[in-house]
Amino acid sequence: MKIFQLCYDKALQWSRHKNAPYFLGGMSVAESVIFPIPVDVMLAPMALANPEKAWRFALIASIGSVIGGIFGYFLGMYAFEGLLQPWIIELGYQTRLDTAIEWFSEYGVWVVFLAGFSPIPYKVFTISAGFLQLAIIPFILASLVGRSMRFFLVAALMYWGGADMEYRLRKHIETIGWAVVIIIAALYFYFR
């Protein structure tokens, strides 16, 4: 059964939908606060399906992510103890939060920049920055640069890879998909 190939084909089909940029923007905002699936899952097929719009899609993802990051920041600042902390514990993010807090105390605002490429979800950093009351302007600037670098890198890879990249991804999507599942499971048991 080819689970990932079916999902890949469906993602490419959805990425061609006329409202896909709005979905990408909404997903980018949500992913920075609570949504568990990375934006790359939608951005990559959209950039493959419409390479001439790849840079626009990366910009939408970047801006949406920063807006969501600001929302996550204020949630962390004003609603951490009463609302978010029980969810963080329930969802098993407490060790990730502790790691983010440790990184903030050690590296300051640079952590937000690096969060764009970290295996720890960006939402953990946005909420932590608010909870720790990191200065908002450096937070926004670091978010904008870090998230933009990530999304423009994804868009560039898809743009320059073009139809050949789409063919290669589709050909190897099952292997890539199962490898990602194994890596995530291994990381889960390692950090648990």
Short mmCIF file of C-alpha atoms in Angstrom, two decimals, residues 6-172:
data_model
loop_
_atom_site.label_atom_id
_atom_site.label_comp_id
_atom_site.label_asym_id
_atom_site.label_seq_id
_atom_site.Cartn_x
_atom_site.Cartn_y
_atom_site.Cartn_z
CA LEU A 6 -1.34 8.97 -2.25
CA CYS A 7 -0.81 11.82 0.25
CA TYR A 8 1.81 13.41 -2.02
CA ASP A 9 -0.49 13.28 -5.04
CA LYS A 10 -3.34 14.75 -2.97
CA ALA A 11 -1.07 17.53 -1.66
CA LEU A 12 -0.07 18.43 -5.22
CA GLN A 13 -3.72 18.47 -6.24
CA TRP A 14 -4.66 20.74 -3.31
CA SER A 15 -1.67 22.99 -3.97
CA ARG A 16 -3.18 23.90 -7.35
CA HIS A 17 -6.47 25.00 -5.77
CA LYS A 18 -7.32 28.68 -6.30
CA ASN A 19 -7.50 29.26 -2.51
CA ALA A 20 -4.25 27.42 -1.72
CA PRO A 21 -2.33 30.64 -0.86
CA TYR A 22 -4.98 31.48 1.77
CA PHE A 23 -4.73 27.98 3.21
CA LEU A 24 -0.94 28.31 3.28
CA GLY A 25 -1.17 31.63 5.14
CA GLY A 26 -3.66 30.24 7.64
CA MET A 27 -1.60 27.12 8.18
CA SER A 28 1.53 29.26 8.71
CA VAL A 29 -0.20 31.28 11.41
CA ALA A 30 -1.63 28.18 13.12
CA GLU A 31 1.65 26.23 12.96
CA SER A 32 3.42 28.98 14.89
CA VAL A 33 0.93 28.68 17.75
CA ILE A 34 -0.52 25.18 17.99
CA PHE A 35 -0.86 23.27 14.68
CA PRO A 36 1.47 20.22 14.73
CA ILE A 37 2.20 19.83 11.00
CA PRO A 38 5.06 21.91 9.54
CA VAL A 39 4.26 24.46 6.82
CA ASP A 40 6.81 22.81 4.51
CA VAL A 41 4.28 20.02 3.88
CA MET A 42 2.09 22.51 2.02
CA LEU A 43 4.74 24.96 0.79
CA ALA A 44 6.85 22.38 -1.07
CA PRO A 45 4.02 20.97 -3.23
CA MET A 46 2.72 24.47 -3.94
CA ALA A 47 6.16 25.60 -5.12
CA LEU A 48 6.45 22.46 -7.23
CA ALA A 49 3.02 22.86 -8.77
CA ASN A 50 3.52 26.59 -9.51
CA PRO A 51 7.28 27.28 -9.65
CA GLU A 52 6.71 30.80 -11.00
CA LYS A 53 4.93 31.62 -7.71
CA ALA A 54 7.41 29.85 -5.39
CA TRP A 55 8.83 33.11 -3.98
CA ARG A 56 5.34 34.50 -3.35
CA PHE A 57 4.40 31.32 -1.49
CA ALA A 58 7.56 31.55 0.63
CA LEU A 59 6.71 35.16 1.47
CA ILE A 60 3.14 34.20 2.46
CA ALA A 61 4.47 31.41 4.68
CA SER A 62 7.05 33.73 6.25
CA ILE A 63 4.61 36.55 7.03
CA GLY A 64 1.95 34.13 8.29
CA SER A 65 4.49 32.40 10.50
CA VAL A 66 5.67 35.68 12.05
CA ILE A 67 2.06 36.79 12.66
CA GLY A 68 1.40 33.43 14.33
CA GLY A 69 4.64 33.82 16.26
CA ILE A 70 3.48 37.18 17.63
CA PHE A 71 0.18 35.59 18.64
CA GLY A 72 2.09 32.73 20.34
CA TYR A 73 4.30 35.30 22.07
CA PHE A 74 1.30 37.06 23.59
CA LEU A 75 -0.29 33.75 24.55
CA GLY A 76 2.91 32.86 26.36
CA MET A 77 3.01 36.24 28.04
CA TYR A 78 -0.60 36.42 29.20
CA ALA A 79 -2.01 32.90 29.25
CA PHE A 80 0.89 30.56 30.01
CA GLU A 81 0.15 29.39 33.53
CA GLY A 82 -3.63 29.30 33.40
CA LEU A 83 -4.23 28.04 29.87
CA LEU A 84 -1.12 26.77 28.11
CA GLN A 85 0.96 25.02 30.74
CA PRO A 86 -1.60 22.22 31.35
CA TRP A 87 -1.79 21.59 27.58
CA ILE A 88 1.99 21.61 27.24
CA ILE A 89 2.23 18.97 29.94
CA GLU A 90 -0.65 16.94 28.47
CA LEU A 91 0.82 16.99 24.94
CA GLY A 92 4.26 15.98 26.18
CA TYR A 93 5.97 19.25 25.24
CA GLN A 94 7.32 20.00 28.74
CA THR A 95 10.84 18.68 28.04
CA ARG A 96 10.91 20.67 24.77
CA LEU A 97 9.78 23.76 26.64
CA ASP A 98 12.48 23.23 29.27
CA THR A 99 15.06 22.92 26.50
CA ALA A 100 13.80 26.10 24.83
CA ILE A 101 13.95 28.00 28.14
CA GLU A 102 17.49 26.77 28.71
CA TRP A 103 18.48 27.87 25.19
CA PHE A 104 16.88 31.30 25.75
CA SER A 105 18.88 31.84 28.93
CA GLU A 106 22.07 30.79 27.15
CA TYR A 107 21.66 32.39 23.68
CA GLY A 108 18.93 35.04 24.03
CA VAL A 109 17.17 36.23 20.87
CA TRP A 110 19.42 34.10 18.63
CA VAL A 111 17.36 31.09 19.68
CA VAL A 112 14.34 32.47 17.81
CA PHE A 113 16.46 32.80 14.67
CA LEU A 114 17.73 29.23 15.03
CA ALA A 115 14.23 27.92 15.82
CA GLY A 116 13.44 28.02 12.11
CA PHE A 117 15.83 25.12 11.60
CA SER A 118 15.51 23.35 14.96
CA PRO A 119 13.82 19.97 15.43
CA ILE A 120 11.92 21.57 18.32
CA PRO A 121 8.66 23.07 16.96
CA TYR A 122 8.69 26.84 16.43
CA LYS A 123 5.54 27.22 18.54
CA VAL A 124 7.53 26.16 21.62
CA PHE A 125 9.87 29.10 21.04
CA THR A 126 7.10 31.62 20.40
CA ILE A 127 5.30 30.71 23.60
CA SER A 128 8.56 30.56 25.56
CA ALA A 129 9.62 33.99 24.31
CA GLY A 130 6.37 35.48 25.60
CA PHE A 131 6.48 33.57 28.88
CA LEU A 132 10.07 34.76 29.44
CA GLN A 133 9.09 38.28 28.26
CA LEU A 134 11.79 38.54 25.64
CA ALA A 135 11.85 41.98 24.00
CA ILE A 136 9.19 41.95 21.27
CA ILE A 137 11.06 43.83 18.49
CA PRO A 138 14.15 41.55 18.51
CA PHE A 139 11.77 38.58 18.70
CA ILE A 140 9.88 39.74 15.58
CA LEU A 141 13.06 40.51 13.64
CA ALA A 142 14.69 37.18 14.53
CA SER A 143 11.47 35.36 13.64
CA LEU A 144 11.21 37.14 10.31
CA VAL A 145 14.79 36.37 9.31
CA GLY A 146 14.85 32.78 10.60
CA ARG A 147 11.47 31.72 9.24
CA SER A 148 12.03 33.49 5.92
CA MET A 149 15.36 31.74 5.45
CA ARG A 150 13.70 28.38 6.02
CA PHE A 151 10.71 28.94 3.74
CA PHE A 152 12.69 30.60 0.96
CA LEU A 153 15.16 27.68 1.08
CA VAL A 154 12.29 25.21 0.63
CA ALA A 155 10.84 27.31 -2.21
CA ALA A 156 14.26 27.60 -3.87
CA LEU A 157 14.83 23.86 -3.76
CA MET A 158 11.45 23.21 -5.34
CA TYR A 159 11.85 26.03 -7.88
CA TRP A 160 15.29 24.95 -9.06
CA GLY A 161 14.40 21.28 -8.91
CA GLY A 162 11.29 21.81 -11.04
CA ALA A 163 9.61 18.92 -12.83
CA ASP A 164 12.65 16.72 -12.24
CA MET A 165 12.35 17.29 -8.49
CA GLU A 166 8.64 16.51 -8.61
CA TYR A 167 9.36 13.25 -10.46
CA ARG A 168 12.14 12.26 -8.06
CA LEU A 169 10.10 13.08 -4.98
CA ARG A 170 7.15 11.07 -6.26
CA LYS A 171 9.41 8.16 -7.16
CA HIS A 172 11.00 8.04 -3.70
#
